[in-house]
Short mmCIF file of C-alpha atoms (C1' of nucleotides) in Angstrom, two decimals:
data_model
loop_
_atom_site.label_atom_id
_atom_site.label_comp_id
_atom_site.label_asym_id
_atom_site.label_seq_id
_atom_site.Cartn_x
_atom_site.Cartn_y
_atom_site.Cartn_z
CA MET I 246 0.44 0.21 -0.28
CA SER I 247 2.26 2.37 0.87
CA THR I 248 4.09 4.10 -1.75
CA ALA I 249 5.83 6.17 0.25
CA HIS I 250 8.72 4.59 0.11
CA GLY I 251 8.98 4.41 -3.58
CA ALA I 252 11.49 6.07 -5.70
CA ARG I 253 8.58 8.22 -6.77
CA ALA I 254 7.74 9.60 -3.43
CA ARG I 255 11.67 10.00 -2.78
CA ALA I 256 11.99 11.82 -5.60
CA ARG I 257 9.30 13.64 -5.00
CA ILE I 258 10.61 15.23 -1.73
CA GLU I 259 13.93 15.42 -3.39
CA VAL I 260 12.84 18.12 -5.63
CA THR I 261 10.59 19.57 -3.59
CA ALA I 262 13.14 20.75 -1.40
CA ALA I 263 15.69 21.44 -4.30
CA ILE I 264 12.92 23.85 -4.97
CA LYS I 265 12.49 25.63 -1.75
CA ASP I 266 16.53 25.37 -1.74
CA GLU I 267 16.96 27.84 -4.85
CA ALA I 268 13.93 30.01 -3.76
CA ARG I 269 15.53 30.73 -0.53
CA ARG I 270 18.83 31.28 -2.31
CA GLN I 271 17.16 33.70 -4.58
CA LEU I 272 15.02 35.15 -1.79
CA ALA I 273 18.64 36.06 0.11
CA ALA I 274 19.91 37.40 -2.56
CA GLU I 275 17.26 39.68 -4.12
CA GLY I 276 14.25 39.40 -1.53
CA ALA I 277 10.79 38.26 -1.73
CA ALA I 278 9.46 40.91 -4.20
CA ARG I 279 12.05 39.27 -7.00
CA LEU I 280 11.13 36.10 -6.21
CA SER I 281 10.87 34.37 -9.64
CA LEU I 282 9.33 31.17 -10.37
CA ARG I 283 11.13 30.96 -13.65
CA ALA I 284 14.30 31.99 -12.26
CA VAL I 285 13.84 29.29 -9.97
CA ALA I 286 13.14 26.46 -12.54
CA ARG I 287 15.57 28.17 -14.78
CA GLU I 288 18.64 27.41 -12.37
CA LEU I 289 17.42 24.00 -11.33
CA GLY I 290 17.61 23.40 -15.20
CA MET I 291 13.60 22.25 -15.28
CA VAL I 292 11.55 24.20 -17.58
CA SER I 293 9.09 27.17 -15.36
CA SER I 294 5.80 25.00 -15.35
CA ALA I 295 7.66 21.80 -14.20
CA LEU I 296 7.22 23.61 -10.44
CA TYR I 297 3.21 23.54 -11.09
CA ARG I 298 3.60 19.67 -10.69
CA TYR I 299 4.89 20.96 -6.53
CA PHE I 300 3.62 24.01 -6.38
CA PRO I 301 0.31 25.47 -7.20
CA SER I 302 1.28 28.47 -7.43
CA ARG I 303 3.83 31.61 -6.44
CA ASP I 304 2.03 32.56 -3.48
CA ASP I 305 2.38 28.95 -2.18
CA LEU I 306 5.93 28.81 -2.48
CA LEU I 307 5.87 31.74 -0.56
CA THR I 308 4.13 30.39 2.15
CA ALA I 309 6.31 27.59 2.53
CA LEU I 310 9.26 29.60 2.38
CA ILE I 311 7.18 31.76 5.38
CA ILE I 312 7.05 28.99 8.10
CA ASP I 313 10.57 26.98 6.67
CA ALA I 314 12.01 30.97 8.14
CA TYR I 315 9.64 30.80 11.17
CA ASP I 316 10.62 27.41 12.32
CA SER I 317 14.24 28.12 11.44
CA LEU I 318 13.97 30.93 13.85
CA GLY I 319 12.26 29.00 16.51
CA GLU I 320 15.08 26.17 16.34
CA SER I 321 17.79 29.09 16.66
CA ALA I 322 15.82 30.37 19.51
CA GLU I 323 14.97 27.24 21.09
CA ALA I 324 18.31 25.91 20.77
CA ALA I 325 19.59 29.23 22.73
CA ASP I 326 17.07 28.65 25.58
CA GLU I 327 18.15 25.38 25.93
CA ALA I 328 21.98 26.11 26.18
CA ALA I 329 21.29 29.14 29.01
CA ALA I 330 20.69 28.54 32.71
CA GLY I 331 18.07 30.78 34.75
CA PRO I 332 15.72 33.22 33.47
CA PHE I 333 17.15 36.19 32.96
CA GLU I 334 20.18 34.55 31.19
CA ARG I 335 17.87 32.24 28.65
CA TRP I 336 16.26 35.60 28.15
CA ILE I 337 19.34 37.08 26.94
CA ALA I 338 20.05 34.19 25.12
CA VAL I 339 17.19 34.02 23.18
CA CYS I 340 17.09 37.97 22.84
CA ARG I 341 20.52 37.43 21.30
CA ALA I 342 20.09 34.52 18.76
CA VAL I 343 16.68 36.25 17.45
CA ARG I 344 19.30 39.26 16.24
CA ARG I 345 21.58 36.69 15.24
CA TRP I 346 19.41 34.81 12.92
CA ALA I 347 18.24 38.02 11.32
CA LEU I 348 21.82 39.26 10.40
CA ASP I 349 22.41 35.67 8.99
CA HIS I 350 18.97 35.56 6.85
CA PRO I 351 18.18 39.35 6.82
CA HIS I 352 15.56 38.66 3.61
CA GLU I 353 14.08 35.98 5.59
CA TYR I 354 13.71 37.95 8.38
CA ALA I 355 12.08 41.04 6.02
CA LEU I 356 9.93 38.28 4.59
CA ILE I 357 8.54 37.07 7.73
CA TYR I 358 8.51 40.62 10.44
CA GLY I 359 9.05 43.61 7.50
CA SER I 360 6.93 45.28 5.13
CA PRO I 361 4.10 42.83 3.80
CA VAL I 362 4.85 41.38 0.45
CA PRO I 363 2.55 42.91 -1.82
CA GLY I 364 -0.03 41.01 -3.47
CA TYR I 365 -0.02 38.13 -0.79
CA THR I 366 -1.34 37.61 2.47
CA ALA I 367 -0.18 34.89 4.89
CA PRO I 368 -2.76 32.02 5.58
CA GLU I 369 -3.71 30.30 8.76
CA VAL I 370 -1.24 27.46 8.23
CA THR I 371 1.67 29.54 9.07
CA VAL I 372 0.38 30.91 12.42
CA PRO I 373 1.63 27.64 14.71
CA ALA I 374 5.16 28.31 13.09
CA ALA I 375 5.07 32.31 13.75
CA ALA I 376 4.27 31.26 17.76
CA ARG I 377 7.20 29.79 18.47
CA VAL I 378 9.39 32.09 19.61
CA GLY I 379 6.99 34.47 21.37
CA LEU I 380 5.92 30.79 23.49
CA LEU I 381 9.54 30.62 24.54
CA PHE I 382 9.51 34.24 25.79
CA ILE I 383 6.41 33.33 27.97
CA ALA I 384 7.88 29.69 28.77
CA ILE I 385 10.77 31.29 30.17
CA THR I 386 8.85 34.13 32.12
CA ARG I 387 6.78 31.93 33.44
CA ASP I 388 9.69 29.77 35.13
CA ALA I 389 10.90 33.20 36.54
CA HIS I 390 7.56 33.57 38.07
CA HIS I 391 7.27 30.81 40.20
CA GLY I 392 10.64 31.57 41.61
CA PRO I 393 11.53 35.09 43.11
CA GLY I 394 12.23 38.14 41.46
CA LEU I 395 9.40 39.44 39.37
CA ALA I 396 8.62 43.09 40.34
CA PRO I 397 6.15 43.87 37.68
CA THR I 398 4.77 47.97 37.00
CA SER I 399 1.43 48.77 37.80
CA LEU I 400 -1.05 48.83 34.93
CA PRO I 401 -3.52 51.89 33.97
CA ALA I 402 -6.75 51.06 34.86
CA ASP I 403 -7.70 51.17 30.46
CA LEU I 404 -5.72 49.22 30.01
CA ARG I 405 -6.85 46.47 32.53
CA PRO I 406 -9.39 44.51 30.58
CA ASP I 407 -7.47 43.85 27.42
CA ALA I 408 -4.50 42.88 29.83
CA GLU I 409 -6.46 40.28 31.27
CA ARG I 410 -8.01 38.94 27.91
CA MET I 411 -4.45 38.50 26.74
CA THR I 412 -3.16 36.76 29.75
CA ALA I 413 -6.18 34.31 29.51
CA ASP I 414 -4.88 33.54 25.90
CA LEU I 415 -1.30 33.63 26.54
CA ALA I 416 -0.35 32.57 30.12
CA PRO I 417 -3.11 32.20 32.31
CA ASP I 418 -0.74 32.04 35.32
CA LEU I 419 1.06 34.66 34.85
CA PRO I 420 -0.10 38.40 36.19
CA PRO I 421 -1.64 40.56 33.26
CA GLU I 422 1.12 43.44 34.75
CA VAL I 423 3.82 41.20 33.08
CA VAL I 424 1.92 39.24 30.31
CA THR I 425 1.47 43.46 28.92
CA ALA I 426 5.04 44.10 29.80
CA LEU I 427 5.84 40.93 27.50
CA VAL I 428 4.17 41.49 24.96
CA ALA I 429 5.94 45.05 24.31
CA ALA I 430 9.07 43.61 25.15
CA TRP I 431 8.55 40.96 22.15
CA ALA I 432 7.55 44.01 19.77
CA GLN I 433 10.20 45.86 20.81
CA LEU I 434 13.31 43.68 20.65
CA TYR I 435 11.99 43.76 16.94
CA GLY I 436 12.07 47.30 17.07
CA LEU I 437 16.15 46.83 17.63
CA VAL I 438 16.55 44.03 15.32
CA GLY I 439 14.61 45.48 12.62
CA PHE I 440 16.25 49.02 12.95
CA GLU I 441 20.35 47.49 12.87
CA LEU I 442 19.18 45.09 9.66
CA PHE I 443 17.16 47.67 8.03
CA GLY I 444 20.45 50.03 8.36
CA GLN I 445 18.69 53.17 10.44
CA PHE I 446 21.64 52.46 12.61
CA ASN I 447 24.03 53.50 10.21
CA ARG I 448 26.26 56.59 11.36
CA VAL I 449 24.37 55.87 14.64
CA VAL I 450 25.28 52.99 16.70
CA GLU I 451 28.56 51.34 15.90
CA ASN I 452 29.12 48.94 18.43
CA ARG I 453 25.62 46.78 17.34
CA GLU I 454 26.35 43.61 19.68
CA THR I 455 26.92 45.09 22.65
CA PHE I 456 24.56 47.73 22.39
CA PHE I 457 21.54 45.27 21.80
CA ARG I 458 23.02 43.25 24.47
CA HIS I 459 22.14 46.15 26.54
CA ALA I 460 18.99 46.99 25.56
CA ALA I 461 17.81 43.38 25.75
CA GLU I 462 18.89 43.27 29.40
CA GLN I 463 16.83 46.22 29.64
CA LEU I 464 13.73 44.66 28.03
CA ALA I 465 14.10 41.57 30.63
CA ARG I 466 14.29 43.90 33.45
CA GLY I 467 11.03 45.42 32.08
CA VAL I 468 9.16 41.81 32.60
CA GLY I 469 10.87 41.39 35.62
CA LEU I 470 13.55 39.73 35.25
CA VAL I 471 16.79 40.06 37.00
CA PRO I 472 20.46 38.47 36.38
CA GLY I 473 21.30 35.49 38.62
CA SER I 474 18.33 33.96 39.72
CA VAL I 475 17.46 30.06 39.08
CA MET L 242 16.41 86.82 -15.47
CA SER L 243 14.07 85.33 -13.25
CA THR L 244 11.83 83.01 -14.89
CA ALA L 245 10.94 81.43 -11.64
CA HIS L 246 7.53 82.88 -12.40
CA GLY L 247 6.93 82.33 -15.44
CA ALA L 248 3.74 79.97 -16.95
CA ARG L 249 6.48 77.10 -17.94
CA ALA L 250 7.92 77.66 -14.65
CA ARG L 251 4.73 77.31 -12.51
CA ALA L 252 3.47 74.31 -14.50
CA ARG L 253 6.49 72.59 -13.73
CA ILE L 254 5.73 72.89 -10.13
CA GLU L 255 2.32 71.81 -10.64
CA VAL L 256 3.15 68.84 -12.44
CA THR L 257 5.70 67.78 -10.75
CA ALA L 258 3.18 68.19 -7.62
CA ALA L 259 0.45 66.01 -9.34
CA ILE L 260 3.27 63.73 -10.49
CA LYS L 261 3.92 62.79 -6.92
CA ASP L 262 0.26 63.18 -5.83
CA GLU L 263 -0.66 60.18 -8.37
CA ALA L 264 2.61 58.33 -7.26
CA ARG L 265 1.70 58.46 -3.86
CA ARG L 266 -1.84 57.21 -3.92
CA GLN L 267 -0.22 54.21 -6.01
CA LEU L 268 2.15 53.58 -3.23
CA ALA L 269 -0.98 53.78 -0.71
CA ALA L 270 -3.05 51.49 -2.95
CA GLU L 271 -0.10 48.75 -3.85
CA GLY L 272 2.85 49.52 -2.14
CA ALA L 273 6.76 50.77 -3.21
CA ALA L 274 7.48 47.54 -5.10
CA ARG L 275 4.36 48.15 -7.15
CA LEU L 276 4.77 51.80 -7.86
CA SER L 277 4.79 51.43 -11.84
CA LEU L 278 6.13 55.10 -13.86
CA ARG L 279 3.87 53.80 -16.39
CA ALA L 280 0.54 53.56 -14.15
CA VAL L 281 1.47 56.83 -12.82
CA ALA L 282 1.78 58.30 -16.33
CA ARG L 283 -1.11 56.31 -17.47
CA GLU L 284 -3.45 58.01 -14.59
CA LEU L 285 -2.40 61.25 -15.33
CA GLY L 286 -3.14 61.36 -19.30
CA MET L 287 0.34 61.52 -20.27
CA VAL L 288 2.60 59.28 -22.48
CA SER L 289 5.00 57.52 -19.78
CA SER L 290 7.91 59.27 -21.15
CA ALA L 291 6.63 62.81 -20.21
CA LEU L 292 7.16 61.70 -16.81
CA TYR L 293 11.22 61.58 -17.81
CA ARG L 294 10.97 65.44 -18.12
CA TYR L 295 10.30 65.77 -14.23
CA PHE L 296 12.07 62.30 -12.68
CA PRO L 297 15.23 61.14 -14.70
CA SER L 298 14.43 57.68 -13.62
CA ARG L 299 11.76 55.74 -11.14
CA ASP L 300 14.52 55.88 -8.43
CA ASP L 301 14.49 59.35 -8.12
CA LEU L 302 10.84 59.58 -7.94
CA LEU L 303 11.19 56.98 -5.45
CA THR L 304 13.73 59.19 -3.60
CA ALA L 305 11.28 61.99 -3.89
CA LEU L 306 8.55 60.15 -2.35
CA ILE L 307 10.38 58.78 0.76
CA ILE L 308 11.64 62.54 1.65
CA ASP L 309 8.49 63.59 1.33
CA ALA L 310 7.23 61.10 3.65
CA TYR L 311 9.85 61.50 6.48
CA ASP L 312 8.73 65.47 5.92
CA SER L 313 5.18 64.62 6.53
CA LEU L 314 6.44 62.36 9.59
CA GLY L 315 8.52 65.09 10.90
CA GLU L 316 5.81 67.81 10.90
CA SER L 317 3.20 65.54 12.20
CA ALA L 318 5.48 65.01 14.87
CA GLU L 319 6.72 68.48 15.29
CA ALA L 320 2.98 69.76 15.73
CA ALA L 321 2.22 67.26 18.34
CA ASP L 322 5.43 68.26 20.77
CA GLU L 323 4.17 71.73 19.87
CA ALA L 324 0.71 70.96 21.48
CA ALA L 325 1.95 69.21 24.51
CA ALA L 326 4.03 71.17 27.65
CA GLY L 327 6.09 69.43 29.58
CA PRO L 328 8.59 66.49 28.49
CA PHE L 329 6.86 63.27 29.48
CA GLU L 330 3.86 64.53 27.71
CA ARG L 331 5.75 65.63 24.53
CA TRP L 332 7.34 62.29 24.49
CA ILE L 333 3.95 60.53 24.82
CA ALA L 334 2.45 63.39 22.50
CA VAL L 335 5.42 62.56 19.95
CA CYS L 336 4.96 59.00 19.89
CA ARG L 337 1.43 59.15 19.42
CA ALA L 338 1.54 60.78 15.91
CA VAL L 339 4.04 58.77 14.52
CA ARG L 340 1.98 55.72 15.22
CA ARG L 341 -1.27 57.79 14.10
CA TRP L 342 0.87 58.81 11.17
CA ALA L 343 1.78 55.36 10.52
CA LEU L 344 -1.22 53.97 10.74
CA ASP L 345 -2.66 56.54 8.17
CA HIS L 346 -0.14 55.94 5.57
CA PRO L 347 0.82 52.49 5.96
CA HIS L 348 2.87 52.00 3.01
CA GLU L 349 4.76 55.34 2.80
CA TYR L 350 5.43 54.57 6.40
CA ALA L 351 6.53 50.46 4.90
CA LEU L 352 8.72 52.72 2.57
CA ILE L 353 10.86 54.92 5.05
CA TYR L 354 11.08 51.78 7.91
CA GLY L 355 9.96 48.76 6.73
CA SER L 356 12.25 46.12 4.88
CA PRO L 357 14.48 48.27 1.98
CA VAL L 358 12.75 48.36 -1.74
CA PRO L 359 14.86 45.88 -3.81
CA GLY L 360 16.90 47.16 -5.91
CA TYR L 361 17.16 50.54 -4.39
CA THR L 362 19.23 51.93 -1.88
CA ALA L 363 18.20 55.82 -0.39
CA PRO L 364 20.83 58.23 -1.34
CA GLU L 365 22.43 61.03 0.96
CA VAL L 366 19.90 63.49 0.25
CA THR L 367 17.12 61.68 2.29
CA VAL L 368 19.07 62.13 5.47
CA PRO L 369 18.36 65.51 7.23
CA ALA L 370 14.32 64.66 6.32
CA ALA L 371 15.16 61.08 7.92
CA ALA L 372 16.76 62.80 10.90
CA ARG L 373 13.49 64.92 11.87
CA VAL L 374 12.08 62.76 14.52
CA GLY L 375 14.78 61.74 15.93
CA LEU L 376 16.26 65.09 16.71
CA LEU L 377 12.97 65.88 18.56
CA PHE L 378 12.96 63.13 21.14
CA ILE L 379 16.64 64.37 21.34
CA ALA L 380 15.32 68.34 22.21
CA ILE L 381 12.75 66.68 24.30
CA THR L 382 15.05 64.76 26.73
CA ARG L 383 17.49 67.53 27.21
CA ASP L 384 15.24 69.86 27.92
CA ALA L 385 13.69 67.58 30.53
CA HIS L 386 17.81 67.24 31.54
CA HIS L 387 17.71 70.98 32.59
CA GLY L 388 14.80 70.57 34.84
CA PRO L 389 14.73 67.97 37.57
CA GLY L 390 13.86 63.96 36.99
CA LEU L 391 16.09 62.52 34.82
CA ALA L 392 17.12 59.30 36.53
CA PRO L 393 19.69 57.30 34.23
CA THR L 394 20.54 53.84 34.48
CA SER L 395 24.14 52.69 34.51
CA LEU L 396 26.09 51.47 31.17
CA PRO L 397 28.12 48.40 31.63
CA ALA L 398 31.40 49.25 30.76
CA ASP L 399 32.54 47.77 27.06
CA LEU L 400 29.39 50.07 25.87
CA ARG L 401 31.19 53.05 27.36
CA PRO L 402 33.05 54.00 24.66
CA ASP L 403 29.94 53.60 21.99
CA ALA L 404 27.70 55.71 24.25
CA GLU L 405 30.44 58.28 24.77
CA ARG L 406 31.06 58.74 20.84
CA MET L 407 26.88 58.79 20.22
CA THR L 408 26.88 61.68 22.75
CA ALA L 409 29.21 63.79 21.27
CA ASP L 410 27.52 63.25 17.81
CA LEU L 411 24.05 63.78 19.16
CA ALA L 412 23.73 65.39 21.82
CA PRO L 413 27.33 66.59 23.92
CA ASP L 414 25.03 68.47 26.56
CA LEU L 415 23.49 64.75 27.60
CA PRO L 416 24.64 61.90 30.16
CA PRO L 417 25.93 59.28 27.98
CA GLU L 418 23.50 56.63 29.62
CA VAL L 419 20.62 59.03 28.66
CA VAL L 420 21.77 58.98 24.98
CA THR L 421 21.93 55.37 24.96
CA ALA L 422 18.53 54.97 26.42
CA LEU L 423 17.14 57.28 23.97
CA VAL L 424 18.76 55.55 21.11
CA ALA L 425 16.88 52.17 22.37
CA ALA L 426 13.59 53.93 23.01
CA TRP L 427 13.53 54.78 19.30
CA ALA L 428 14.14 51.55 17.84
CA GLN L 429 11.63 50.26 20.26
CA LEU L 430 8.95 52.75 19.53
CA TYR L 431 9.53 51.74 15.72
CA GLY L 432 8.73 47.87 16.78
CA LEU L 433 5.86 49.06 18.36
CA VAL L 434 4.45 50.74 15.70
CA GLY L 435 5.89 48.32 13.30
CA PHE L 436 4.32 45.20 14.73
CA GLU L 437 0.76 46.65 15.03
CA LEU L 438 1.17 47.59 11.57
CA PHE L 439 2.40 44.80 9.93
CA GLY L 440 -0.07 42.67 11.74
CA GLN L 441 1.65 40.40 14.33
CA PHE L 442 -0.86 42.13 17.44
CA ASN L 443 -3.76 40.38 14.90
CA ARG L 444 -5.51 37.90 17.68
CA VAL L 445 -2.74 39.27 20.30
CA VAL L 446 -3.69 43.16 21.62
CA GLU L 447 -6.96 44.39 20.61
CA ASN L 448 -6.97 47.57 22.90
CA ARG L 449 -4.00 48.99 20.69
CA GLU L 450 -4.33 52.60 21.48
CA THR L 451 -4.08 52.31 24.55
CA PHE L 452 -1.72 49.32 25.02
CA PHE L 453 0.65 51.70 22.70
CA ARG L 454 0.23 54.33 25.32
CA HIS L 455 0.78 52.98 27.75
CA ALA L 456 4.02 50.81 26.45
CA ALA L 457 4.97 54.83 25.35
CA GLU L 458 5.05 55.70 28.84
CA GLN L 459 7.37 52.79 29.88
CA LEU L 460 9.59 54.19 27.45
CA ALA L 461 9.69 57.61 28.39
CA ARG L 462 10.49 56.63 31.58
CA GLY L 463 13.21 54.62 30.19
CA VAL L 464 15.16 57.95 29.24
CA GLY L 465 14.43 59.28 32.59
CA LEU L 466 10.72 61.40 32.05
CA VAL L 467 8.40 61.26 34.47
CA PRO L 468 5.04 62.73 34.10
CA GLY L 469 4.29 66.17 35.45
CA SER L 470 7.62 68.06 35.54
CA VAL L 471 7.87 70.85 33.52
"C1'" DT O 27 6.97 -13.27 -13.73
"C1'" DG O 28 4.97 -10.92 -17.14
"C1'" DT O 29 1.45 -8.13 -19.00
"C1'" DA O 30 -2.01 -4.08 -18.91
"C1'" DC O 31 -3.28 0.05 -17.46
"C1'" DA O 32 -2.63 4.03 -14.45
"C1'" DT O 33 -0.04 7.41 -12.66
"C1'" DC O 34 2.44 11.73 -12.87
"C1'" DA O 35 7.21 14.20 -13.32
"C1'" DG O 36 8.59 16.85 -17.15
"C1'" DT O 37 8.66 19.19 -21.65
"C1'" DG O 38 7.93 23.18 -25.00
"C1'" DA O 39 4.71 26.12 -27.19
"C1'" DA O 40 2.51 29.71 -26.64
"C1'" DC O 41 -0.84 33.40 -24.45
"C1'" DG O 42 -1.22 37.92 -22.34
"C1'" DC O 43 0.79 41.14 -19.28
"C1'" DG O 44 3.58 45.21 -17.90
"C1'" DC O 45 8.03 46.97 -17.18
"C1'" DG O 46 11.85 51.19 -17.40
"C1'" DT O 47 13.86 53.91 -21.05
"C1'" DT O 48 15.19 55.79 -25.40
"C1'" DC O 49 14.82 58.64 -29.50
"C1'" DA O 50 13.43 61.51 -33.20
"C1'" DC O 51 9.86 64.41 -33.72
"C1'" DT O 52 5.89 68.11 -32.95
"C1'" DG O 53 4.49 72.46 -31.71
"C1'" DA O 54 3.75 75.92 -27.71
"C1'" DT O 55 6.39 78.80 -25.06
"C1'" DG O 56 9.71 82.26 -23.75
"C1'" DT O 57 14.00 85.69 -24.49
"C1'" DA O 58 16.86 88.66 -27.36
"C1'" DC O 59 16.95 92.42 -30.15
"C1'" DT P 250 5.57 96.04 -31.09
"C1'" DG P 251 7.27 92.53 -33.63
"C1'" DT P 252 10.15 89.31 -35.32
"C1'" DA P 253 13.84 85.27 -35.05
"C1'" DC P 254 15.95 82.06 -32.70
"C1'" DA P 255 16.02 78.87 -28.53
"C1'" DT P 256 13.91 76.18 -24.80
"C1'" DC P 257 11.37 72.37 -23.22
"C1'" DA P 258 6.57 69.56 -22.39
"C1'" DG P 259 5.13 66.40 -24.20
"C1'" DT P 260 3.97 62.61 -28.41
"C1'" DG P 261 4.25 57.57 -30.11
"C1'" DA P 262 6.58 54.33 -31.59
"C1'" DA P 263 10.10 51.37 -30.54
"C1'" DC P 264 13.28 48.18 -27.84
"C1'" DG P 265 14.49 44.08 -24.81
"C1'" DC P 266 13.15 42.67 -21.15
"C1'" DG P 267 10.46 38.79 -17.42
"C1'" DC P 268 6.90 37.17 -15.30
"C1'" DG P 269 2.78 33.56 -13.72
"C1'" DT P 270 0.05 30.65 -15.82
"C1'" DT P 271 -2.39 27.09 -18.99
"C1'" DC P 272 -2.23 23.09 -21.76
"C1'" DA P 273 -1.76 19.20 -25.01
"C1'" DC P 274 2.18 16.04 -24.96
"C1'" DT P 275 5.37 12.72 -24.06
"C1'" DG P 276 7.28 8.57 -21.88
"C1'" DA P 277 8.99 6.66 -17.39
"C1'" DT P 278 7.69 4.30 -13.14
"C1'" DG P 279 4.30 2.21 -10.19
"C1'" DT P 280 0.03 -1.22 -9.79
"C1'" DA P 281 -3.35 -4.65 -10.36
"C1'" DC P 282 -4.16 -9.09 -11.30
#
DNA sequence: TGTACATCAGTGAACGCGCGTTCACTGATGTAC
DNA sequence: TGTACATCAGTGAACGCGCGTTCACTGATGTAC
C-alpha cells in the first residue's frame, strides 16, 4: 500500500526540497518581491511549468518559505534557550539568537517581520510556526515567576480588561502586568533588530552587539527578570 | 532674469506635484514594489516617456517620495510636540503622532521604516528629512535634563566608548546613559508601531491605542522622563 | 514473472501582460534684439 | 511692438525584457492481476 517509500515519492521529496533551497537562495540574494518561479526553474535546469507539479502557484511557494523561516528562527531560539540557565540568562540568549538569525538571514527576516509582500497575505497555516519565539518568551517568564524576582509595574485602569484577556489567551498563570510587559518587550525586540538590519543605525550605533545586549537586558528587567536568579 | 515666475515654471511645479501625488496614491494602494512610472503616467493622461522630463528615473521618483514621507511624518511629530507641555507629555504626544501617522500612511511608513525596496538604496539627500523625529526626541530629553527628574540607568563598561561617541555626535550636553537609552527607545518605538501595522498584534493585542500609550509611557520612563514635571 | 493499465514528472510552446527607458519628432512658450 | 531664434513639455513608436500560468504531449515509474 505504502507508496511513501517508492522511488517516485523519494524523488518528489528531494525535488521539493531543491526548489525551496533554490528559492531561498534567490530570496537571500534579491528579496521576496523579486522571487520568480521562472528563475528558480531556470537555475534547477527545469522548465518553469514543471514547478507547478510541486507548488500550485507562486504564493504557495512563498507560504512554504515563510513557514520554513519561522521554523528556522524558532529552532535557533529554542537551541539558545536550552543552552542557557536561569530566566534572565535564557531571555538574553533568546534575544541574541533572534538578532543573530536576523543578521544571518536578512531577507528571510524581512519576509516574516518586515513590510508585507505586495499582493500576498499569509494564510492561517503559518500561525503555529510564527508563534514559536513568542511561546518561548512566555515559557521563560513563567519559569521565572515560579521563582523569586518578578517585580511587575502597575497597569493603568483602561488597559486592564485587554491585559486580562491577553493573559487568559497566552499565559493564564502569569499576572496581567507581566503579560502586557512581555508583549511590549517582544515588539520592542523586533524594533531593535529591525533598525539594525534595515540600516537605521548606520552612522548612529557602531558597537551594535554590545548595544543590543544592553537593550535586551533592559527588556528583561521590564518583564521583571533579574540576573543570577535560578 | 527670473523665469521662476513664468507660466512654464509654474506649470513645471504643478505637474511635478501632480506626479508625486499620483505616485503617492499608487504607493498607498499597492506598495512601493508595485509603483510603476507607466501607471502613474497613464493615470495622469500622459505618455510614460513624458515623466522623464520631471524625474530622470523611477528611483529618483522613489527618492522624492521618501523625502516627502519623512517630512510629512516629521511635521506631524513636530506639531504634536508643540501642542504638548512638559517633557513627559511631549514624549507621549510625539510617540502617538508617529503611530497615528503610520496607521494613516501604512505604505509610506513601510517605505521609510520597513524592509528596503529591492534594487533601491536611499541616497544621502534623504538623511536630513530622516533625522527630524530623532532630533525631536533628543530635544525633548535635553529640555527635561535641564529640569529635574532624569534618573538614568547605569551603562556596562564595554558599551561606554560607543555611548560616549554617540553622545558627542547627537547630544553632547546629555549624559551617555541617557543618549543610549534614547536610541534604544527610538528603535523600540518603531518595533511597537511596526508590529501593530504589519499585523503581528492580530489576535494578540486588541485595545491597541491604550496598549501603545502604556508602552510609550514605559519608554519615556526608560529615558528618565516622569509625568508632570515642567 | 509477465502483461495491461494508471499515474504523474517533466516538456515545449504559447497567451497575455506590464515594465523602464530611449529617441526622433512637433508645437507651444519664452527670450533677445 | 514685432520678429527670429532657443528652449523644452509632451508625443508615439519602439526595444528588450521578464513574469505567472495553461495546455496538450511524452515517456518513465508504479500497481493490479
